[in-house]
Amino acid sequence: MRALSALLTALTTFTAYYVYSPLPSTLSKPWKLMMMDATFRCAQHLSNLAHYVGLSHHLHVLNFVSNYFYQLDPVSSAHLKVTDTVFDGVEVRIFDPDTEPGGTLKRAIIYIHGGGWALGSASMLPPDPLGSYDTLCRRISEDVNAIVVSIEYRLVPNVHFPEQLNDVYVAAKYFLLPEVLARYSVDPERIAISGDSAGGNLAAAVCQQLTGDTTLTTKVKLQALIYPVLQMLDFNTPSYQQNTDMPIVSRFVMIKFWLDYLNGSHDFAHAMLVNNHTSLDISDTVALRERLNWDSLLPPSFKKNYKPVFQTVGSPSVIHNVPALLDVRASPLIAHKEALQRLPKTYVLTCEHDVLRDDGTMYAKRLEEAGIDVTHDHYEDGFHGCMLFSAWPTYFSAGARTRDGYIKWLRGNL
Ligand SMILES: *[C@@H]1O[C@H](CO)[C@@H](O)[C@H](O)[C@H]1NC(C)=O
Ligand SMILES: *[C@@H]1O[C@H](CO)[C@@H](O)[C@H](O)[C@H]1NC(C)=O
């Protein structure tokens, strides 16, 4: 009996310890977020264990778990035709609002889902614990009254950089062909590219590629980036320092997503944590970091007790083994000013409780300095990924407000 109660106490303590993480009071519903985060961590730990004992790649396991909740077949409703098709070899899901035949041309949004280049799907339906991109795209399509093309690009560990970006590029370029736009009754002057998190990274990168392609006849009108991932030169920006262990995406998890995307070994993660991969004794990275003065791009209210982390001597082996670390197609934030000047009108959404807050903020600032018309919406109570959590059982008011604000901007500008 005494052993049992000791065991129960130990289990309760362990569970409380596992679930509890101190969260700032400015976050709405911290307990709910803690429970959700514990569920994610539990799934991650189980998949790491399966990986460790040699059952399967940990990302295959995580995808299997979330696949359990997928409903792969497209489901149309009275006002929305949903179909799966293939654009030049790349799968896409199309959400087409029903409008009268012979009516005016429609607006269109090319959407790229998030999930660390490794998780998620255009066809994910509720009640997926990772949120649902099918639901989000339906909502965007209905509320903006626009066609949404959600790209089902291939994921890590099946493919690595730059394949995810190539898939997005190929599908977007195909959709922008005049005859394809005509087939879907799309107005070539009213097309946006958008994405969240790692999808925001791909959206920003593909926008830079498309606007640099002089053979394209159709120009993208807008880009809308939702808490995008934009750089991996510095994992000690103020937002990385302030939100190191924030739910959904901690700093260490983000570094591992980067390494998986760029096909680098996780052995480098600890060196990258202290910015050893971009130390001042590595000439290539110094040139890139000089192009950007992190300090001048961020408002003082974000910096608080910020101490920049520059190593004078670091670990050059990281860059030698993972050369893609210096590739602008992976880090759109480090693009030349000339590349930024070609970009369309831009929306950037950032959240206070997010390691990636400063990635998005610095990009908005750089675009503004390059003369681009930028709307930067910052949510003080937002956390990474919150836009997906705007319906029961994972409803957060920040989720609904970020989604509604984003849709409002699209309605007004597309
Ligand atoms: C990824 O890295 C592994 C191990 O270093 C290597 O064998 C493989 O060819 C790489 N894959 C790609 C697509 O570069
Ligand atoms: C960073 O680089 C320095 C110099 O090479 C090395 O002494 C240190 O152990 C490295 N730190 C990590 C965490 O890799």
PDB file of N, CA, C and O in Angstrom, residues 219-273:
ATOM      1  N   LYS A 219       2.953  38.580 -62.816  1.00  0.00           N
ATOM      2  CA  LYS A 219       3.634  39.075 -61.606  1.00  0.00           C
ATOM      3  C   LYS A 219       2.747  38.824 -60.387  1.00  0.00           C
ATOM      4  O   LYS A 219       1.554  39.063 -60.434  1.00  0.00           O
ATOM      5  N   VAL A 220       3.380  38.369 -59.318  1.00  0.00           N
ATOM      6  CA  VAL A 220       2.648  38.150 -58.073  1.00  0.00           C
ATOM      7  C   VAL A 220       2.341  39.514 -57.447  1.00  0.00           C
ATOM      8  O   VAL A 220       3.203  40.397 -57.412  1.00  0.00           O
ATOM      9  N   LYS A 221       1.096  39.695 -56.971  1.00  0.00           N
ATOM     10  CA  LYS A 221       0.705  41.009 -56.456  1.00  0.00           C
ATOM     11  C   LYS A 221       1.112  41.217 -54.988  1.00  0.00           C
ATOM     12  O   LYS A 221       1.468  42.310 -54.580  1.00  0.00           O
ATOM     13  N   LEU A 222       1.036  40.130 -54.193  1.00  0.00           N
ATOM     14  CA  LEU A 222       1.307  40.250 -52.756  1.00  0.00           C
ATOM     15  C   LEU A 222       2.058  39.041 -52.226  1.00  0.00           C
ATOM     16  O   LEU A 222       1.931  37.943 -52.776  1.00  0.00           O
ATOM     17  N   GLN A 223       2.784  39.242 -51.117  1.00  0.00           N
ATOM     18  CA  GLN A 223       3.237  38.092 -50.333  1.00  0.00           C
ATOM     19  C   GLN A 223       2.784  38.317 -48.890  1.00  0.00           C
ATOM     20  O   GLN A 223       2.831  39.440 -48.384  1.00  0.00           O
ATOM     21  N   ALA A 224       2.325  37.256 -48.246  1.00  0.00           N
ATOM     22  CA  ALA A 224       1.858  37.349 -46.859  1.00  0.00           C
ATOM     23  C   ALA A 224       2.537  36.254 -46.052  1.00  0.00           C
ATOM     24  O   ALA A 224       2.327  35.061 -46.297  1.00  0.00           O
ATOM     25  N   LEU A 225       3.373  36.675 -45.092  1.00  0.00           N
ATOM     26  CA  LEU A 225       4.211  35.723 -44.349  1.00  0.00           C
ATOM     27  C   LEU A 225       3.766  35.679 -42.886  1.00  0.00           C
ATOM     28  O   LEU A 225       3.751  36.702 -42.201  1.00  0.00           O
ATOM     29  N   ILE A 226       3.413  34.480 -42.427  1.00  0.00           N
ATOM     30  CA  ILE A 226       2.909  34.304 -41.069  1.00  0.00           C
ATOM     31  C   ILE A 226       4.013  33.668 -40.218  1.00  0.00           C
ATOM     32  O   ILE A 226       4.497  32.577 -40.544  1.00  0.00           O
ATOM     33  N   TYR A 227       4.402  34.328 -39.162  1.00  0.00           N
ATOM     34  CA  TYR A 227       5.554  33.939 -38.318  1.00  0.00           C
ATOM     35  C   TYR A 227       6.574  33.086 -39.086  1.00  0.00           C
ATOM     36  O   TYR A 227       6.822  31.927 -38.759  1.00  0.00           O
ATOM     37  N   PRO A 228       7.194  33.704 -40.138  1.00  0.00           N
ATOM     38  CA  PRO A 228       8.100  32.932 -40.990  1.00  0.00           C
ATOM     39  C   PRO A 228       9.461  32.627 -40.343  1.00  0.00           C
ATOM     40  O   PRO A 228       9.911  33.366 -39.470  1.00  0.00           O
ATOM     41  N   VAL A 229      10.092  31.536 -40.792  1.00  0.00           N
ATOM     42  CA  VAL A 229      11.478  31.190 -40.436  1.00  0.00           C
ATOM     43  C   VAL A 229      12.343  31.783 -41.542  1.00  0.00           C
ATOM     44  O   VAL A 229      12.122  31.460 -42.710  1.00  0.00           O
ATOM     45  N   LEU A 230      13.316  32.649 -41.217  1.00  0.00           N
ATOM     46  CA  LEU A 230      14.011  33.329 -42.310  1.00  0.00           C
ATOM     47  C   LEU A 230      15.528  33.292 -42.263  1.00  0.00           C
ATOM     48  O   LEU A 230      16.184  33.722 -43.211  1.00  0.00           O
ATOM     49  N   GLN A 231      16.106  32.815 -41.159  1.00  0.00           N
ATOM     50  CA  GLN A 231      17.576  32.808 -41.095  1.00  0.00           C
ATOM     51  C   GLN A 231      18.058  31.776 -40.088  1.00  0.00           C
ATOM     52  O   GLN A 231      17.353  31.449 -39.129  1.00  0.00           O
ATOM     53  N   MET A 232      19.289  31.271 -40.307  1.00  0.00           N
ATOM     54  CA  MET A 232      19.877  30.380 -39.303  1.00  0.00           C
ATOM     55  C   MET A 232      21.335  30.735 -39.047  1.00  0.00           C
ATOM     56  O   MET A 232      22.131  29.894 -38.673  1.00  0.00           O
ATOM     57  N   LEU A 233      21.666  32.024 -39.218  1.00  0.00           N
ATOM     58  CA  LEU A 233      23.026  32.462 -38.902  1.00  0.00           C
ATOM     59  C   LEU A 233      23.156  32.733 -37.409  1.00  0.00           C
ATOM     60  O   LEU A 233      24.237  32.639 -36.845  1.00  0.00           O
ATOM     61  N   ASP A 234      22.034  33.090 -36.776  1.00  0.00           N
ATOM     62  CA  ASP A 234      22.096  33.551 -35.382  1.00  0.00           C
ATOM     63  C   ASP A 234      20.941  32.948 -34.582  1.00  0.00           C
ATOM     64  O   ASP A 234      19.780  33.294 -34.810  1.00  0.00           O
ATOM     65  N   PHE A 235      21.269  32.039 -33.679  1.00  0.00           N
ATOM     66  CA  PHE A 235      20.240  31.464 -32.807  1.00  0.00           C
ATOM     67  C   PHE A 235      20.241  32.157 -31.443  1.00  0.00           C
ATOM     68  O   PHE A 235      19.798  31.593 -30.450  1.00  0.00           O
ATOM     69  N   ASN A 236      20.759  33.381 -31.438  1.00  0.00           N
ATOM     70  CA  ASN A 236      20.766  34.186 -30.206  1.00  0.00           C
ATOM     71  C   ASN A 236      20.229  35.585 -30.455  1.00  0.00           C
ATOM     72  O   ASN A 236      20.673  36.544 -29.843  1.00  0.00           O
ATOM     73  N   THR A 237      19.274  35.705 -31.373  1.00  0.00           N
ATOM     74  CA  THR A 237      18.579  36.988 -31.523  1.00  0.00           C
ATOM     75  C   THR A 237      17.806  37.208 -30.225  1.00  0.00           C
ATOM     76  O   THR A 237      17.597  36.259 -29.458  1.00  0.00           O
ATOM     77  N   PRO A 238      17.352  38.455 -29.958  1.00  0.00           N
ATOM     78  CA  PRO A 238      16.586  38.661 -28.722  1.00  0.00           C
ATOM     79  C   PRO A 238      15.431  37.667 -28.585  1.00  0.00           C
ATOM     80  O   PRO A 238      15.204  37.121 -27.501  1.00  0.00           O
ATOM     81  N   SER A 239      14.694  37.390 -29.670  1.00  0.00           N
ATOM     82  CA  SER A 239      13.541  36.485 -29.525  1.00  0.00           C
ATOM     83  C   SER A 239      13.985  35.043 -29.277  1.00  0.00           C
ATOM     84  O   SER A 239      13.321  34.306 -28.551  1.00  0.00           O
ATOM     85  N   TYR A 240      15.116  34.621 -29.838  1.00  0.00           N
ATOM     86  CA  TYR A 240      15.626  33.282 -29.502  1.00  0.00           C
ATOM     87  C   TYR A 240      16.039  33.239 -28.031  1.00  0.00           C
ATOM     88  O   TYR A 240      15.834  32.247 -27.342  1.00  0.00           O
ATOM     89  N   GLN A 241      16.645  34.337 -27.545  1.00  0.00           N
ATOM     90  CA  GLN A 241      17.072  34.360 -26.135  1.00  0.00           C
ATOM     91  C   GLN A 241      15.869  34.389 -25.192  1.00  0.00           C
ATOM     92  O   GLN A 241      15.846  33.721 -24.176  1.00  0.00           O
ATOM     93  N   GLN A 242      14.852  35.197 -25.557  1.00  0.00           N
ATOM     94  CA  GLN A 242      13.717  35.399 -24.635  1.00  0.00           C
ATOM     95  C   GLN A 242      12.739  34.221 -24.629  1.00  0.00           C
ATOM     96  O   GLN A 242      11.981  34.054 -23.686  1.00  0.00           O
ATOM     97  N   ASN A 243      12.709  33.433 -25.703  1.00  0.00           N
ATOM     98  CA  ASN A 243      11.693  32.368 -25.821  1.00  0.00           C
ATOM     99  C   ASN A 243      12.310  30.981 -25.974  1.00  0.00           C
ATOM    100  O   ASN A 243      11.699  30.082 -26.570  1.00  0.00           O
ATOM    101  N   THR A 244      13.526  30.819 -25.422  1.00  0.00           N
ATOM    102  CA  THR A 244      14.280  29.578 -25.613  1.00  0.00           C
ATOM    103  C   THR A 244      13.446  28.314 -25.426  1.00  0.00           C
ATOM    104  O   THR A 244      13.568  27.379 -26.205  1.00  0.00           O
ATOM    105  N   ASP A 245      12.596  28.293 -24.381  1.00  0.00           N
ATOM    106  CA  ASP A 245      11.837  27.065 -24.109  1.00  0.00           C
ATOM    107  C   ASP A 245      10.341  27.260 -24.306  1.00  0.00           C
ATOM    108  O   ASP A 245       9.530  26.586 -23.675  1.00  0.00           O
ATOM    109  N   MET A 246       9.973  28.156 -25.187  1.00  0.00           N
ATOM    110  CA  MET A 246       8.551  28.432 -25.419  1.00  0.00           C
ATOM    111  C   MET A 246       7.866  27.201 -26.038  1.00  0.00           C
ATOM    112  O   MET A 246       8.490  26.447 -26.770  1.00  0.00           O
ATOM    113  N   PRO A 247       6.567  26.984 -25.712  1.00  0.00           N
ATOM    114  CA  PRO A 247       5.851  25.846 -26.291  1.00  0.00           C
ATOM    115  C   PRO A 247       5.819  25.874 -27.827  1.00  0.00           C
ATOM    116  O   PRO A 247       6.046  26.917 -28.422  1.00  0.00           O
ATOM    117  N   ILE A 248       5.458  24.727 -28.374  1.00  0.00           N
ATOM    118  CA  ILE A 248       5.328  24.471 -29.817  1.00  0.00           C
ATOM    119  C   ILE A 248       6.689  24.402 -30.492  1.00  0.00           C
ATOM    120  O   ILE A 248       7.052  23.365 -31.017  1.00  0.00           O
ATOM    121  N   VAL A 249       7.476  25.502 -30.462  1.00  0.00           N
ATOM    122  CA  VAL A 249       8.810  25.431 -31.062  1.00  0.00           C
ATOM    123  C   VAL A 249       9.813  26.084 -30.128  1.00  0.00           C
ATOM    124  O   VAL A 249       9.835  27.303 -29.973  1.00  0.00           O
ATOM    125  N   SER A 250      10.639  25.240 -29.497  1.00  0.00           N
ATOM    126  CA  SER A 250      11.717  25.766 -28.659  1.00  0.00           C
ATOM    127  C   SER A 250      12.919  26.021 -29.561  1.00  0.00           C
ATOM    128  O   SER A 250      12.947  25.612 -30.722  1.00  0.00           O
ATOM    129  N   ARG A 251      13.917  26.704 -29.019  1.00  0.00           N
ATOM    130  CA  ARG A 251      15.095  27.002 -29.829  1.00  0.00           C
ATOM    131  C   ARG A 251      15.771  25.714 -30.317  1.00  0.00           C
ATOM    132  O   ARG A 251      16.150  25.598 -31.483  1.00  0.00           O
ATOM    133  N   PHE A 252      15.895  24.746 -29.429  1.00  0.00           N
ATOM    134  CA  PHE A 252      16.607  23.521 -29.801  1.00  0.00           C
ATOM    135  C   PHE A 252      15.852  22.739 -30.872  1.00  0.00           C
ATOM    136  O   PHE A 252      16.442  22.199 -31.813  1.00  0.00           O
ATOM    137  N   VAL A 253      14.533  22.704 -30.743  1.00  0.00           N
ATOM    138  CA  VAL A 253      13.712  22.017 -31.762  1.00  0.00           C
ATOM    139  C   VAL A 253      13.861  22.725 -33.112  1.00  0.00           C
ATOM    140  O   VAL A 253      13.995  22.088 -34.158  1.00  0.00           O
ATOM    141  N   MET A 254      13.901  24.067 -33.083  1.00  0.00           N
ATOM    142  CA  MET A 254      14.055  24.821 -34.338  1.00  0.00           C
ATOM    143  C   MET A 254      15.392  24.515 -34.997  1.00  0.00           C
ATOM    144  O   MET A 254      15.477  24.329 -36.215  1.00  0.00           O
ATOM    145  N   ILE A 255      16.455  24.438 -34.196  1.00  0.00           N
ATOM    146  CA  ILE A 255      17.780  24.122 -34.751  1.00  0.00           C
ATOM    147  C   ILE A 255      17.766  22.735 -35.388  1.00  0.00           C
ATOM    148  O   ILE A 255      18.317  22.517 -36.472  1.00  0.00           O
ATOM    149  N   LYS A 256      17.086  21.790 -34.742  1.00  0.00           N
ATOM    150  CA  LYS A 256      17.039  20.433 -35.312  1.00  0.00           C
ATOM    151  C   LYS A 256      16.217  20.394 -36.605  1.00  0.00           C
ATOM    152  O   LYS A 256      16.572  19.682 -37.541  1.00  0.00           O
ATOM    153  N   PHE A 257      15.130  21.178 -36.657  1.00  0.00           N
ATOM    154  CA  PHE A 257      14.381  21.277 -37.918  1.00  0.00           C
ATOM    155  C   PHE A 257      15.289  21.800 -39.040  1.00  0.00           C
ATOM    156  O   PHE A 257      15.283  21.297 -40.152  1.00  0.00           O
ATOM    157  N   TRP A 258      16.086  22.830 -38.712  1.00  0.00           N
ATOM    158  CA  TRP A 258      17.011  23.391 -39.707  1.00  0.00           C
ATOM    159  C   TRP A 258      18.001  22.324 -40.185  1.00  0.00           C
ATOM    160  O   TRP A 258      18.226  22.160 -41.383  1.00  0.00           O
ATOM    161  N   LEU A 259      18.599  21.611 -39.228  1.00  0.00           N
ATOM    162  CA  LEU A 259      19.601  20.612 -39.609  1.00  0.00           C
ATOM    163  C   LEU A 259      18.981  19.505 -40.451  1.00  0.00           C
ATOM    164  O   LEU A 259      19.576  19.041 -41.417  1.00  0.00           O
ATOM    165  N   ASP A 260      17.768  19.099 -40.108  1.00  0.00           N
ATOM    166  CA  ASP A 260      17.097  18.073 -40.905  1.00  0.00           C
ATOM    167  C   ASP A 260      16.817  18.588 -42.311  1.00  0.00           C
ATOM    168  O   ASP A 260      17.011  17.876 -43.297  1.00  0.00           O
ATOM    169  N   TYR A 261      16.356  19.835 -42.403  1.00  0.00           N
ATOM    170  CA  TYR A 261      16.044  20.412 -43.717  1.00  0.00           C
ATOM    171  C   TYR A 261      17.300  20.459 -44.587  1.00  0.00           C
ATOM    172  O   TYR A 261      17.271  20.103 -45.760  1.00  0.00           O
ATOM    173  N   LEU A 262      18.430  20.884 -43.987  1.00  0.00           N
ATOM    174  CA  LEU A 262      19.662  21.049 -44.759  1.00  0.00           C
ATOM    175  C   LEU A 262      20.485  19.767 -44.798  1.00  0.00           C
ATOM    176  O   LEU A 262      21.627  19.773 -45.261  1.00  0.00           O
ATOM    177  N   ASN A 263      19.923  18.677 -44.328  1.00  0.00           N
ATOM    178  CA  ASN A 263      20.601  17.374 -44.320  1.00  0.00           C
ATOM    179  C   ASN A 263      21.918  17.410 -43.557  1.00  0.00           C
ATOM    180  O   ASN A 263      22.925  16.842 -43.991  1.00  0.00           O
ATOM    181  N   GLY A 264      21.935  18.119 -42.416  1.00  0.00           N
ATOM    182  CA  GLY A 264      23.126  18.144 -41.572  1.00  0.00           C
ATOM    183  C   GLY A 264      22.905  17.248 -40.355  1.00  0.00           C
ATOM    184  O   GLY A 264      21.766  16.946 -39.998  1.00  0.00           O
ATOM    185  N   SER A 265      23.993  16.855 -39.732  1.00  0.00           N
ATOM    186  CA  SER A 265      23.886  15.980 -38.565  1.00  0.00           C
ATOM    187  C   SER A 265      23.438  16.766 -37.327  1.00  0.00           C
ATOM    188  O   SER A 265      23.842  17.913 -37.118  1.00  0.00           O
ATOM    189  N   HIS A 266      22.620  16.105 -36.488  1.00  0.00           N
ATOM    190  CA  HIS A 266      22.207  16.731 -35.225  1.00  0.00           C
ATOM    191  C   HIS A 266      23.397  16.980 -34.297  1.00  0.00           C
ATOM    192  O   HIS A 266      23.284  17.726 -33.335  1.00  0.00           O
ATOM    193  N   ASP A 267      24.533  16.344 -34.601  1.00  0.00           N
ATOM    194  CA  ASP A 267      25.733  16.555 -33.786  1.00  0.00           C
ATOM    195  C   ASP A 267      26.152  18.030 -33.766  1.00  0.00           C
ATOM    196  O   ASP A 267      26.865  18.464 -32.872  1.00  0.00           O
ATOM    197  N   PHE A 268      25.717  18.789 -34.792  1.00  0.00           N
ATOM    198  CA  PHE A 268      26.125  20.197 -34.863  1.00  0.00           C
ATOM    199  C   PHE A 268      25.230  21.115 -34.041  1.00  0.00           C
ATOM    200  O   PHE A 268      25.510  22.301 -33.908  1.00  0.00           O
ATOM    201  N   ALA A 269      24.129  20.569 -33.515  1.00  0.00           N
ATOM    202  CA  ALA A 269      23.129  21.429 -32.874  1.00  0.00           C
ATOM    203  C   ALA A 269      23.714  22.237 -31.717  1.00  0.00           C
ATOM    204  O   ALA A 269      23.422  23.425 -31.579  1.00  0.00           O
ATOM    205  N   HIS A 270      24.556  21.618 -30.899  1.00  0.00           N
ATOM    206  CA  HIS A 270      25.071  22.335 -29.727  1.00  0.00           C
ATOM    207  C   HIS A 270      26.024  23.461 -30.129  1.00  0.00           C
ATOM    208  O   HIS A 270      26.031  24.526 -29.505  1.00  0.00           O
ATOM    209  N   ALA A 271      26.788  23.234 -31.201  1.00  0.00           N
ATOM    210  CA  ALA A 271      27.669  24.302 -31.685  1.00  0.00           C
ATOM    211  C   ALA A 271      26.833  25.467 -32.223  1.00  0.00           C
ATOM    212  O   ALA A 271      27.173  26.639 -32.016  1.00  0.00           O
ATOM    213  N   MET A 272      25.722  25.152 -32.879  1.00  0.00           N
ATOM    214  CA  MET A 272      24.881  26.204 -33.461  1.00  0.00           C
ATOM    215  C   MET A 272      24.131  26.996 -32.381  1.00  0.00           C
ATOM    216  O   MET A 272      23.864  28.184 -32.543  1.00  0.00           O
ATOM    217  N   LEU A 273      23.840  26.319 -31.304  1.00  0.00           N
ATOM    218  CA  LEU A 273      23.167  26.965 -30.166  1.00  0.00           C
ATOM    219  C   LEU A 273      23.965  28.175 -29.677  1.00  0.00           C
ATOM    220  O   LEU A 273      23.393  29.176 -29.253  1.00  0.00           O
TER     221      LEU A 273
END
